[in-house]
Short mmCIF file of C-alpha atoms and ligand atoms in Angstrom, two decimals:
data_model
loop_
_atom_site.label_atom_id
_atom_site.label_comp_id
_atom_site.label_asym_id
_atom_site.label_seq_id
_atom_site.Cartn_x
_atom_site.Cartn_y
_atom_site.Cartn_z
CA MET A 35 27.02 -0.04 10.17
CA GLU A 36 25.53 -0.01 6.67
CA LYS A 37 24.79 3.44 5.27
CA ILE A 38 21.95 3.58 2.79
CA LYS A 39 22.58 5.95 -0.11
CA ASN A 40 20.38 8.08 -2.31
CA TYR A 41 20.11 7.11 -5.98
CA ILE A 42 20.46 10.28 -8.01
CA ASN A 43 21.37 10.63 -11.67
CA GLY A 44 22.32 6.96 -11.89
CA GLU A 45 24.67 7.00 -8.92
CA LEU A 46 24.50 6.00 -5.27
CA VAL A 47 25.35 9.15 -3.38
CA GLU A 48 25.49 10.59 0.13
CA PRO A 49 22.89 13.18 1.13
CA ALA A 50 23.95 16.80 0.62
CA GLY A 51 23.95 17.48 4.36
CA LYS A 52 26.00 14.30 5.07
CA THR A 53 23.69 13.52 7.97
CA TYR A 54 21.87 10.25 8.65
CA ILE A 55 18.89 8.95 10.61
CA ASP A 56 18.83 5.67 12.53
CA ASN A 57 17.10 2.78 10.81
CA ILE A 58 15.61 0.51 13.45
CA ASP A 59 15.05 -3.24 13.22
CA PRO A 60 11.58 -3.50 14.83
CA SER A 61 12.07 -7.16 15.73
CA ARG A 62 14.89 -6.18 18.12
CA GLY A 63 14.15 -2.51 18.75
CA LYS A 64 17.76 -1.76 17.75
CA VAL A 65 19.43 0.48 15.17
CA TYR A 66 20.87 -1.64 12.37
CA SER A 67 21.60 0.77 9.53
CA LEU A 68 21.59 4.46 8.69
CA ILE A 69 19.31 6.35 6.30
CA PRO A 70 20.22 9.59 4.53
CA ASP A 71 18.56 12.52 6.25
CA SER A 72 18.11 14.20 2.87
CA ASP A 73 16.70 17.67 2.40
CA GLU A 74 15.53 20.03 -0.30
CA ARG A 75 18.99 20.15 -1.89
CA ASP A 76 18.85 16.43 -2.66
CA VAL A 77 15.34 16.74 -4.08
CA LEU A 78 16.47 19.66 -6.28
CA GLU A 79 19.38 17.60 -7.60
CA ALA A 80 17.18 14.54 -8.17
CA THR A 81 14.53 16.59 -9.94
CA ALA A 82 17.11 18.29 -12.16
CA ALA A 83 18.44 14.84 -13.13
CA ALA A 84 14.92 13.52 -13.81
CA LYS A 85 14.08 16.59 -15.86
CA ALA A 86 17.23 16.25 -17.94
CA ALA A 87 16.53 12.56 -18.53
CA PHE A 88 12.89 13.05 -19.52
CA LYS A 89 13.34 13.85 -23.20
CA GLY A 90 15.55 10.84 -23.82
CA TRP A 91 13.46 8.39 -21.81
CA SER A 92 10.07 9.51 -23.12
CA ASN A 93 11.40 9.16 -26.67
CA THR A 94 12.98 5.78 -26.04
CA PRO A 95 10.96 3.19 -27.98
CA LYS A 96 8.53 1.52 -25.63
CA GLU A 97 9.99 -1.87 -26.60
CA THR A 98 13.34 -0.75 -25.18
CA ARG A 99 11.74 0.70 -22.05
CA SER A 100 9.83 -2.53 -21.68
CA ARG A 101 12.98 -4.65 -21.96
CA ILE A 102 14.81 -2.66 -19.29
CA LEU A 103 11.85 -2.82 -16.91
CA GLN A 104 11.48 -6.56 -17.51
CA LYS A 105 15.15 -6.93 -16.68
CA ILE A 106 14.52 -5.20 -13.37
CA SER A 107 11.65 -7.63 -12.80
CA PHE A 108 13.95 -10.62 -13.48
CA LEU A 109 16.61 -9.22 -11.17
CA ILE A 110 14.04 -8.86 -8.37
CA GLU A 111 13.05 -12.49 -8.91
CA GLU A 112 16.69 -13.57 -8.99
CA ASN A 113 17.34 -11.79 -5.68
CA LEU A 114 14.04 -12.77 -4.10
CA GLU A 115 15.51 -14.36 -0.99
CA SER A 116 17.88 -11.52 -0.07
CA LEU A 117 15.20 -8.91 -0.78
CA ALA A 118 12.67 -10.82 1.31
CA ILE A 119 15.06 -11.04 4.24
CA ALA A 120 15.88 -7.33 3.94
CA GLU A 121 12.18 -6.45 3.86
CA SER A 122 11.37 -8.57 6.90
CA ILE A 123 14.22 -7.09 8.94
CA ASP A 124 13.27 -3.54 7.93
CA ASN A 125 9.56 -3.96 8.50
CA GLY A 126 9.16 -6.72 11.11
CA LYS A 127 6.90 -8.87 8.92
CA PRO A 128 7.20 -12.67 8.87
CA LEU A 129 9.64 -13.84 6.20
CA HIS A 130 7.08 -16.14 4.57
CA LEU A 131 5.00 -13.04 3.76
CA SER A 132 7.89 -11.11 2.18
CA ARG A 133 8.80 -14.25 0.22
CA SER A 134 5.32 -15.09 -0.98
CA VAL A 135 3.64 -11.68 -1.29
CA ASP A 136 5.77 -8.55 -1.14
CA ILE A 137 8.77 -9.38 -3.28
CA PRO A 138 7.01 -11.52 -5.93
CA ARG A 139 4.46 -8.73 -6.30
CA ALA A 140 7.24 -6.14 -6.77
CA ALA A 141 8.61 -8.27 -9.64
CA ALA A 142 5.08 -8.69 -11.00
CA ASN A 143 4.50 -4.93 -10.91
CA PHE A 144 7.50 -4.32 -13.18
CA ASN A 145 6.59 -7.18 -15.47
CA PHE A 146 2.93 -6.19 -15.70
CA TYR A 147 3.61 -2.57 -16.65
CA ALA A 148 6.61 -3.40 -18.85
CA THR A 149 4.39 -5.63 -20.98
CA GLY A 150 1.17 -3.62 -20.56
CA ILE A 151 2.67 -0.50 -22.15
CA LEU A 152 3.21 -2.45 -25.37
CA HIS A 153 -0.57 -2.81 -25.70
CA TYR A 154 -1.70 0.59 -24.48
CA ALA A 155 -3.45 2.56 -27.19
CA ALA A 156 -5.39 5.80 -27.45
CA PRO A 157 -8.66 6.24 -29.36
CA ALA A 158 -9.42 7.96 -32.66
CA HIS A 159 -12.86 9.34 -33.58
CA SER A 160 -13.92 9.85 -37.11
CA MET A 161 -16.45 12.64 -37.95
CA GLU A 162 -17.37 10.90 -41.17
CA ASP A 163 -15.82 12.83 -44.10
CA THR A 164 -15.43 16.08 -42.12
CA ALA A 165 -12.59 15.46 -39.67
CA ILE A 166 -10.62 12.92 -37.70
CA ASN A 167 -9.98 13.37 -34.00
CA TYR A 168 -7.30 11.41 -32.27
CA THR A 169 -5.90 11.46 -28.79
CA LEU A 170 -2.21 11.41 -28.08
CA ARG A 171 -1.21 10.11 -24.65
CA GLN A 172 2.02 11.82 -23.71
CA PRO A 173 3.98 11.14 -20.52
CA VAL A 174 3.36 13.91 -18.00
CA GLY A 175 7.03 14.61 -17.15
CA VAL A 176 8.76 14.09 -13.82
CA ALA A 177 6.52 12.05 -11.51
CA GLY A 178 6.80 12.37 -7.73
CA CYS A 179 6.12 9.01 -6.04
CA ILE A 180 5.77 8.75 -2.26
CA SER A 181 5.03 5.44 -0.54
CA PRO A 182 4.40 4.08 2.98
CA TRP A 183 6.08 1.43 5.15
CA ASN A 184 3.55 -1.39 5.33
CA LEU A 185 4.28 -3.09 1.98
CA PRO A 186 7.52 -1.29 1.22
CA LEU A 187 8.77 -2.64 -2.12
CA TYR A 188 5.34 -3.77 -3.31
CA LEU A 189 3.79 -0.29 -3.08
CA PHE A 190 6.93 1.56 -4.13
CA THR A 191 7.13 -0.42 -7.38
CA TRP A 192 3.35 -0.19 -7.90
CA LYS A 193 3.93 3.52 -8.58
CA ILE A 194 7.37 3.55 -10.13
CA ALA A 195 6.78 0.78 -12.69
CA PRO A 196 3.77 2.36 -14.48
CA ALA A 197 5.40 5.80 -14.32
CA LEU A 198 8.58 4.55 -15.98
CA ALA A 199 6.71 2.38 -18.49
CA SER A 200 4.60 5.40 -19.50
CA GLY A 201 7.75 7.38 -20.28
CA CYS A 202 7.81 9.57 -17.18
CA THR A 203 10.99 9.98 -15.19
CA VAL A 204 10.67 9.72 -11.44
CA VAL A 205 11.72 11.26 -8.15
CA ALA A 206 10.63 8.83 -5.44
CA LYS A 207 10.67 8.67 -1.69
CA PRO A 208 10.10 5.43 0.21
CA SER A 209 9.00 5.64 3.82
CA GLU A 210 11.92 6.56 6.03
CA VAL A 211 10.76 3.77 8.37
CA THR A 212 11.45 1.04 5.76
CA PRO A 213 14.03 2.25 3.23
CA MET A 214 16.15 -0.87 2.69
CA THR A 215 14.42 -2.60 -0.23
CA ALA A 216 14.15 0.67 -2.17
CA TYR A 217 17.91 1.02 -1.71
CA LEU A 218 18.48 -2.52 -2.96
CA LEU A 219 16.17 -1.76 -5.88
CA SER A 220 18.36 1.19 -6.86
CA GLN A 221 21.32 -1.21 -7.09
CA LEU A 222 19.27 -3.53 -9.33
CA CYS A 223 18.25 -0.61 -11.57
CA ILE A 224 21.92 0.20 -12.12
CA LYS A 225 22.57 -3.46 -12.95
CA ALA A 226 19.63 -3.51 -15.36
CA GLY A 227 21.05 -0.56 -17.29
CA LEU A 228 18.31 1.94 -16.49
CA PRO A 229 19.63 5.19 -17.99
CA LYS A 230 20.87 7.75 -15.50
CA GLY A 231 18.36 10.19 -14.08
CA VAL A 232 15.33 8.14 -15.16
CA LEU A 233 14.65 6.97 -11.60
CA ASN A 234 15.89 8.91 -8.61
CA ILE A 235 15.32 7.74 -5.04
CA VAL A 236 15.72 10.25 -2.24
CA HIS A 237 15.58 8.87 1.29
CA GLY A 238 14.56 10.89 4.32
CA LEU A 239 11.73 12.36 6.31
CA GLY A 240 8.26 13.13 4.98
CA PRO A 241 8.04 16.75 6.06
CA LYS A 242 11.47 17.47 4.52
CA VAL A 243 11.95 15.23 1.47
CA GLY A 244 8.28 14.43 0.81
CA ASN A 245 7.26 18.05 1.10
CA ALA A 246 10.07 19.18 -1.20
CA ILE A 247 8.86 16.71 -3.85
CA VAL A 248 5.22 17.73 -3.50
CA SER A 249 5.98 21.45 -3.73
CA HIS A 250 8.60 21.30 -6.50
CA LYS A 251 7.43 23.30 -9.53
CA ASP A 252 9.04 20.87 -12.00
CA ILE A 253 7.14 17.86 -10.67
CA PRO A 254 3.65 18.12 -12.20
CA LEU A 255 2.30 14.82 -10.87
CA ILE A 256 2.19 13.24 -7.43
CA SER A 257 1.33 9.63 -6.73
CA PHE A 258 0.98 9.17 -2.98
CA THR A 259 0.06 6.24 -0.78
CA GLY A 260 -0.15 6.77 2.95
CA GLY A 261 -2.31 8.12 5.74
CA THR A 262 -5.42 10.24 5.14
CA LYS A 263 -4.04 13.16 7.17
CA THR A 264 -0.81 13.25 5.15
CA GLY A 265 -2.87 12.93 1.96
CA ALA A 266 -4.96 15.97 2.93
CA HIS A 267 -1.80 17.97 3.55
CA ILE A 268 -0.32 16.91 0.21
CA ALA A 269 -3.54 17.85 -1.58
CA SER A 270 -3.46 21.29 0.04
CA VAL A 271 0.03 21.92 -1.35
CA ALA A 272 -0.40 20.28 -4.75
CA ALA A 273 -3.91 21.44 -5.67
CA PRO A 274 -3.14 25.19 -5.95
CA MET A 275 -0.22 24.21 -8.20
CA PHE A 276 -2.71 22.22 -10.37
CA LYS A 277 -0.71 19.04 -10.09
CA LYS A 278 -2.13 15.73 -11.17
CA LEU A 279 -2.79 13.80 -7.97
CA SER A 280 -3.44 10.22 -7.00
CA LEU A 281 -4.03 9.66 -3.30
CA GLU A 282 -4.33 6.13 -1.91
CA LEU A 283 -5.18 6.62 1.74
CA GLY A 284 -6.39 4.91 4.88
CA GLY A 285 -9.24 2.49 5.47
CA LYS A 286 -11.48 0.99 8.13
CA ASN A 287 -12.73 -1.94 6.17
CA PRO A 288 -15.84 -3.97 7.03
CA ASN A 289 -15.85 -7.75 6.88
CA ILE A 290 -19.52 -8.80 6.66
CA ILE A 291 -20.28 -12.40 7.53
CA PHE A 292 -23.74 -13.83 6.82
CA ALA A 293 -24.92 -17.03 8.47
CA ASP A 294 -25.19 -18.82 5.11
CA CYS A 295 -21.49 -18.49 4.31
CA ASP A 296 -19.06 -21.34 3.70
CA TYR A 297 -18.04 -21.25 7.36
CA ASP A 298 -14.62 -22.92 7.22
CA LYS A 299 -13.41 -20.89 4.27
CA MET A 300 -14.73 -17.73 5.87
CA LEU A 301 -12.97 -18.46 9.16
CA SER A 302 -9.56 -19.26 7.67
CA THR A 303 -9.68 -16.21 5.36
CA THR A 304 -10.89 -13.98 8.18
CA MET A 305 -7.79 -14.97 10.16
CA LEU A 306 -5.70 -13.57 7.29
CA SER A 307 -7.81 -10.51 6.58
CA SER A 308 -7.63 -9.62 10.27
CA PHE A 309 -4.01 -10.29 11.16
CA ALA A 310 -1.83 -10.69 8.05
CA ASN A 311 1.20 -8.40 8.28
CA GLN A 312 0.14 -7.69 11.90
CA GLY A 313 -3.01 -6.03 10.54
CA GLN A 314 -0.88 -3.42 8.78
CA ILE A 315 -2.39 -3.82 5.33
CA CYS A 316 -4.65 -0.99 4.24
CA LEU A 317 -7.07 -3.70 2.99
CA CYS A 318 -7.37 -5.66 6.25
CA GLY A 319 -10.92 -6.07 7.53
CA SER A 320 -10.75 -4.48 10.96
CA ARG A 321 -14.50 -4.31 11.66
CA ILE A 322 -16.11 -7.73 11.58
CA PHE A 323 -19.90 -7.85 11.42
CA VAL A 324 -21.39 -11.30 12.05
CA GLU A 325 -25.01 -12.36 11.61
CA LYS A 326 -26.48 -12.95 15.05
CA SER A 327 -27.40 -16.63 14.56
CA ILE A 328 -23.71 -17.60 14.16
CA TYR A 329 -22.15 -14.85 16.27
CA GLU A 330 -21.39 -16.96 19.37
CA LYS A 331 -19.97 -19.85 17.35
CA PHE A 332 -17.85 -17.49 15.26
CA LYS A 333 -16.63 -15.66 18.34
CA ASN A 334 -15.49 -18.85 20.08
CA ASP A 335 -13.79 -20.31 17.00
CA PHE A 336 -12.15 -17.02 16.00
CA VAL A 337 -10.78 -16.40 19.49
CA GLU A 338 -9.51 -19.97 19.79
CA LYS A 339 -7.66 -19.79 16.46
CA THR A 340 -6.27 -16.35 17.20
CA LYS A 341 -4.84 -17.45 20.53
CA LYS A 342 -2.89 -20.13 18.66
CA LEU A 343 -1.18 -17.73 16.24
CA SER A 344 2.54 -17.89 16.90
CA ILE A 345 4.11 -14.54 17.63
CA GLY A 346 7.80 -14.54 16.85
CA ALA A 347 10.84 -13.02 15.22
CA PRO A 348 10.22 -12.30 11.53
CA LEU A 349 12.97 -14.61 10.27
CA GLN A 350 12.03 -17.51 12.53
CA ASP A 351 10.28 -20.47 10.88
CA GLY A 352 6.60 -20.73 11.76
CA THR A 353 6.13 -17.11 12.79
CA LYS A 354 2.64 -15.94 11.90
CA ILE A 355 2.69 -12.61 13.73
CA GLY A 356 5.91 -10.59 13.56
CA ALA A 357 6.73 -7.18 14.98
CA VAL A 358 4.78 -4.02 14.20
CA VAL A 359 6.81 -1.46 12.36
CA SER A 360 7.98 0.95 15.05
CA LYS A 361 7.83 1.83 18.72
CA SER A 362 5.58 4.82 18.13
CA HIS A 363 3.24 2.72 16.02
CA MET A 364 3.14 0.03 18.71
CA GLU A 365 2.23 2.66 21.28
CA LYS A 366 -0.49 4.05 19.02
CA ILE A 367 -2.03 0.59 18.56
CA LEU A 368 -1.96 -0.15 22.29
CA SER A 369 -3.52 3.23 23.03
CA TYR A 370 -6.47 2.18 20.85
CA VAL A 371 -6.89 -1.01 22.88
CA GLU A 372 -7.11 1.17 25.96
CA LEU A 373 -9.56 3.50 24.26
CA ALA A 374 -11.70 0.52 23.25
CA GLN A 375 -11.96 -0.52 26.90
CA GLN A 376 -12.86 3.02 27.96
CA GLU A 377 -15.56 2.93 25.32
CA GLY A 378 -17.05 -0.21 26.87
CA GLY A 379 -15.31 -2.86 24.78
CA LYS A 380 -14.29 -6.24 26.14
CA VAL A 381 -10.93 -7.66 25.08
CA LEU A 382 -11.56 -11.31 24.22
CA CYS A 383 -7.91 -12.11 23.54
CA GLY A 384 -4.59 -10.31 23.19
CA GLY A 385 -4.53 -6.60 23.92
CA LYS A 386 -1.00 -6.46 25.25
CA ARG A 387 2.59 -6.09 24.17
CA LYS A 388 4.30 -9.44 23.86
CA VAL A 389 7.84 -9.63 25.19
CA LEU A 390 9.96 -12.25 23.44
CA ASP A 391 13.10 -13.83 24.83
CA GLY A 392 16.73 -12.92 24.36
CA GLU A 393 17.78 -10.57 21.58
CA PHE A 394 14.13 -9.91 20.63
CA ALA A 395 13.05 -8.73 24.08
CA GLU A 396 13.02 -5.08 22.99
CA GLY A 397 11.09 -5.79 19.77
CA TYR A 398 7.69 -4.30 19.03
CA TYR A 399 5.35 -7.27 19.28
CA ILE A 400 1.62 -7.07 20.00
CA GLU A 401 -0.69 -9.98 20.70
CA PRO A 402 -3.42 -10.29 18.07
CA THR A 403 -6.46 -8.71 19.66
CA ILE A 404 -10.22 -9.23 19.34
CA ILE A 405 -12.63 -6.80 20.97
CA GLU A 406 -16.41 -7.08 21.32
CA GLY A 407 -19.19 -5.06 22.88
CA LEU A 408 -18.49 -1.78 21.11
CA LYS A 409 -20.99 0.40 19.31
CA TYR A 410 -20.43 0.76 15.60
CA ASP A 411 -20.01 4.52 15.86
CA CYS A 412 -17.47 4.75 18.70
CA ARG A 413 -13.96 6.02 17.93
CA THR A 414 -12.44 2.53 17.99
CA ASN A 415 -14.82 1.55 15.21
CA GLN A 416 -14.43 4.74 13.22
CA GLU A 417 -10.69 5.49 13.28
CA GLU A 418 -7.97 3.56 11.50
CA ILE A 419 -5.81 1.60 13.97
CA PHE A 420 -3.63 -0.23 11.42
CA GLY A 421 -2.52 -3.04 13.70
CA PRO A 422 -3.48 -6.55 14.84
CA VAL A 423 -6.70 -5.31 16.46
CA VAL A 424 -10.19 -6.16 15.23
CA THR A 425 -13.66 -5.63 16.63
CA ILE A 426 -16.56 -8.05 16.25
CA MET A 427 -20.20 -7.00 16.22
CA PRO A 428 -23.44 -8.95 15.75
CA PHE A 429 -26.15 -7.84 13.30
CA GLU A 430 -29.66 -9.02 12.46
CA LYS A 431 -30.69 -7.28 9.26
CA GLU A 432 -29.01 -6.53 5.96
CA GLU A 433 -29.96 -2.82 6.07
CA GLU A 434 -28.55 -2.55 9.57
CA VAL A 435 -25.18 -4.03 8.64
CA LEU A 436 -24.94 -1.86 5.53
CA MET A 437 -25.63 1.23 7.59
CA MET A 438 -22.89 0.26 10.07
CA ALA A 439 -20.43 -0.78 7.35
CA ASN A 440 -20.89 2.54 5.53
CA SER A 441 -20.74 4.68 8.67
CA THR A 442 -17.04 5.65 8.58
CA ILE A 443 -15.31 8.39 6.61
CA TYR A 444 -13.39 5.67 4.75
CA GLY A 445 -14.26 3.54 1.74
CA LEU A 446 -11.27 1.50 0.70
CA ALA A 447 -12.15 -2.20 0.74
CA SER A 448 -14.73 -4.63 2.09
CA THR A 449 -15.48 -8.35 2.28
CA VAL A 450 -18.82 -10.16 2.09
CA TRP A 451 -19.34 -13.80 3.05
CA THR A 452 -22.51 -15.51 1.83
CA GLN A 453 -23.50 -18.38 -0.45
CA ASP A 454 -26.56 -16.46 -1.66
CA ILE A 455 -25.45 -14.99 -4.97
CA THR A 456 -28.25 -12.43 -5.19
CA LYS A 457 -27.59 -11.17 -1.68
CA ALA A 458 -23.85 -11.02 -2.40
CA HIS A 459 -24.38 -8.77 -5.43
CA ARG A 460 -27.01 -6.67 -3.68
CA VAL A 461 -24.78 -6.01 -0.68
CA ALA A 462 -21.70 -5.41 -2.86
CA ASN A 463 -23.71 -2.85 -4.80
CA GLU A 464 -24.58 -0.94 -1.62
CA ILE A 465 -21.19 -0.86 0.08
CA HIS A 466 -19.19 2.36 -0.19
CA ALA A 467 -15.78 0.96 -1.11
CA GLY A 468 -13.35 0.84 -4.00
CA ILE A 469 -13.30 -2.95 -3.88
CA VAL A 470 -15.70 -5.60 -2.56
CA TRP A 471 -14.39 -9.12 -2.10
CA ILE A 472 -17.08 -11.80 -2.16
CA ASN A 473 -16.03 -15.01 -0.42
CA CYS A 474 -12.35 -14.14 -0.70
CA TRP A 475 -9.83 -11.49 0.30
CA LEU A 476 -6.79 -9.81 -1.24
CA LEU A 477 -7.35 -11.43 -4.61
CA ARG A 478 -7.04 -9.07 -7.56
CA ASP A 479 -6.23 -9.05 -11.21
CA LEU A 480 -3.65 -6.31 -11.77
CA ARG A 481 -5.68 -5.11 -14.77
CA THR A 482 -8.45 -3.78 -12.52
CA PRO A 483 -8.35 -0.18 -11.28
CA PHE A 484 -7.49 0.15 -7.62
CA GLY A 485 -8.35 2.81 -5.08
CA GLY A 486 -10.80 3.97 -2.46
CA VAL A 487 -13.76 6.30 -2.16
CA LYS A 488 -14.55 9.00 0.43
CA SER A 489 -11.51 9.73 2.65
CA SER A 490 -9.72 6.64 1.35
CA GLY A 491 -8.49 8.53 -1.64
CA VAL A 492 -8.95 9.96 -5.08
CA GLY A 493 -7.69 8.84 -8.46
CA ARG A 494 -7.11 5.25 -9.46
CA GLU A 495 -3.97 3.24 -9.85
CA GLY A 496 -3.63 -0.21 -11.32
CA GLY A 497 -4.47 -1.55 -14.73
CA PHE A 498 -4.41 0.74 -17.74
CA GLU A 499 -5.82 3.49 -15.48
CA ALA A 500 -2.24 3.90 -14.26
CA PHE A 501 -1.08 4.65 -17.81
CA ASP A 502 -3.92 7.18 -18.10
CA PHE A 503 -2.68 8.78 -14.89
CA PHE A 504 0.97 9.02 -15.88
CA THR A 505 0.16 10.36 -19.35
CA GLU A 506 -1.71 13.46 -20.45
CA PRO A 507 -4.30 13.27 -23.23
CA LYS A 508 -3.87 15.68 -26.10
CA ASN A 509 -6.71 15.74 -28.62
CA ILE A 510 -5.89 16.55 -32.20
CA CYS A 511 -8.59 17.36 -34.71
CA ILE A 512 -7.74 17.45 -38.39
CA LYS A 513 -10.23 18.73 -40.95
CA LEU A 514 -10.50 16.60 -44.05
CA LYS A 515 -11.66 19.23 -46.49
P1 NDP B 1047 2.16 8.38 6.18
O1 NDP B 1047 1.08 9.19 5.58
O2 NDP B 1047 2.68 8.76 7.51
O3 NDP B 1047 3.44 8.37 5.21
C1 NDP B 1047 3.39 7.97 3.87
C2 NDP B 1047 4.55 8.58 3.14
O4 NDP B 1047 4.41 9.98 3.10
C3 NDP B 1047 5.89 8.32 3.81
O5 NDP B 1047 6.89 8.15 2.84
C4 NDP B 1047 6.08 9.59 4.60
O6 NDP B 1047 7.42 9.83 4.94
C5 NDP B 1047 5.56 10.61 3.62
N1 NDP B 1047 5.20 11.90 4.20
C6 NDP B 1047 4.92 12.19 5.49
N2 NDP B 1047 4.65 13.52 5.63
C7 NDP B 1047 4.76 14.06 4.39
C8 NDP B 1047 4.60 15.39 3.87
N3 NDP B 1047 4.29 16.41 4.64
N4 NDP B 1047 4.76 15.57 2.54
C9 NDP B 1047 5.06 14.55 1.75
N5 NDP B 1047 5.26 13.28 2.18
C10 NDP B 1047 5.10 13.03 3.48
O7 NDP B 1047 1.66 6.88 6.14
P2 NDP B 1047 2.38 5.62 6.76
O8 NDP B 1047 3.74 5.49 6.17
O9 NDP B 1047 2.22 5.67 8.24
O10 NDP B 1047 1.50 4.43 6.14
C11 NDP B 1047 0.35 3.96 6.72
C12 NDP B 1047 -0.88 4.56 6.06
O11 NDP B 1047 -0.87 4.27 4.68
C13 NDP B 1047 -2.16 3.97 6.60
O12 NDP B 1047 -3.09 5.00 6.81
C14 NDP B 1047 -2.63 3.07 5.48
O13 NDP B 1047 -4.02 2.86 5.45
C15 NDP B 1047 -2.16 3.81 4.28
N6 NDP B 1047 -2.06 2.93 3.15
C16 NDP B 1047 -2.97 3.04 2.13
C17 NDP B 1047 -2.94 2.17 1.05
C18 NDP B 1047 -3.90 2.31 -0.09
O14 NDP B 1047 -3.65 1.71 -1.13
N7 NDP B 1047 -4.98 3.06 0.03
C19 NDP B 1047 -1.95 1.09 0.97
C20 NDP B 1047 -1.06 1.06 2.09
C21 NDP B 1047 -1.11 1.96 3.12
P3 NDP B 1047 7.95 9.37 6.41
O15 NDP B 1047 7.86 7.89 6.43
O16 NDP B 1047 9.30 9.87 6.45
O17 NDP B 1047 7.03 10.02 7.40
#
């Protein structure tokens, strides 16, 4: 059985404790590889390597850094098919999604930041003939990057690429649930000639490896994407150490549908925003608010389309809904369907585990589920489920839907469907969210800052904001006379 290795100081190595954790293929519910069960010793070694490499890497001309990172981007593109297959097996997502979204985006992340750093500049301020002030942007040092399982390589590289481009060295931990593409990436980094120690990837459990990264005194910056509870814990450890922190956390995103929308476009996009990646995208719209005059029509059409979604093995052609990521996550999602019913909700379709035939019988499949009849403030509508489960609710007035949309602790993303341009801007202005999509979903220029408000996170990644995050400003004032 394949043993994944840590990537420390330029080499693929066993964990210090020589122990491994099972890596499960969620489409079959079977162990298919082994992950290092790393501990603090591995993090110490990785951090020492990153620290030693920092001076050389941060002083490497940005053109050279850029070339190496672009090479990694090309190698990801060259290996797109094998990476996509690995990601789908590791995560359970349909192969078409890994092929068209996850892996191309990982390549784009490297390319974007490799080229962006060449154009990143800091300001200078002249005090007429008295003084000149200028701001140096210097890489912070060793960056700790911790990512989740839902978009494994996409989110992992979204952190690593700007950190490396900025001149930081990195100690990173992918989710232990989906480690394979990060392992393959470490092989590509070696091939691309990334100097040793510049990127170090330590596999293992959050409370052991993640915690050791967050609490390490030589890691002054943490970039974390994951659940809100984990984010709160990380903040409690990192804040007293005055670390720079970026937290990209959970969401409970509203999808607001007005009667004057372009109905067909809205319906086909709502299918994606509800169930893409089995609903395991932090940006999925899990609460759907529909203007009363089209509620019944929407409900019937949405349920009919959802019932037709083909649930299947991730690598099988035509699969629209693959497996959710793990057994415990499947159980959590199903427990929310039960809760919804206890809270008075009616399951319009789905709601159950789907058992496939043959070798996939033990896989973690859930029927896409639509629930109606719930109050906006019940637990099902307030807590993040992170699965193929959405609720639908009618509304009559704009103020009413805004109140319901803004009623959760989260504020990550939102979608508004209307052809009335004034209403679209007015509603977008009032929604508490880091991003509002008007008549679209999951469309974004990488130059824009990304992140949520309220309990969905602090700090911003994406665009040049990421360079601001991975560098520290130093102001220099020179007197002219
Ligand atoms: P978790 O918070 O459970 O884990 C995220 C990462 O943190 C994993 O690598 C995990 O390791 C690690 N970790 C766990 N405990 C600790 C700890 N004590 N110290 C340091 N690191 C730790 O999130 P999930 O992996 O379950 O991901 C799903 C969540 O991520 C959802 O809430 C989703 O909304 C959110 N998310 C947010 C996004 C955003 O941009 N805002 C984007 C994508 C997802 P391990 O896997 O070993 O537990």
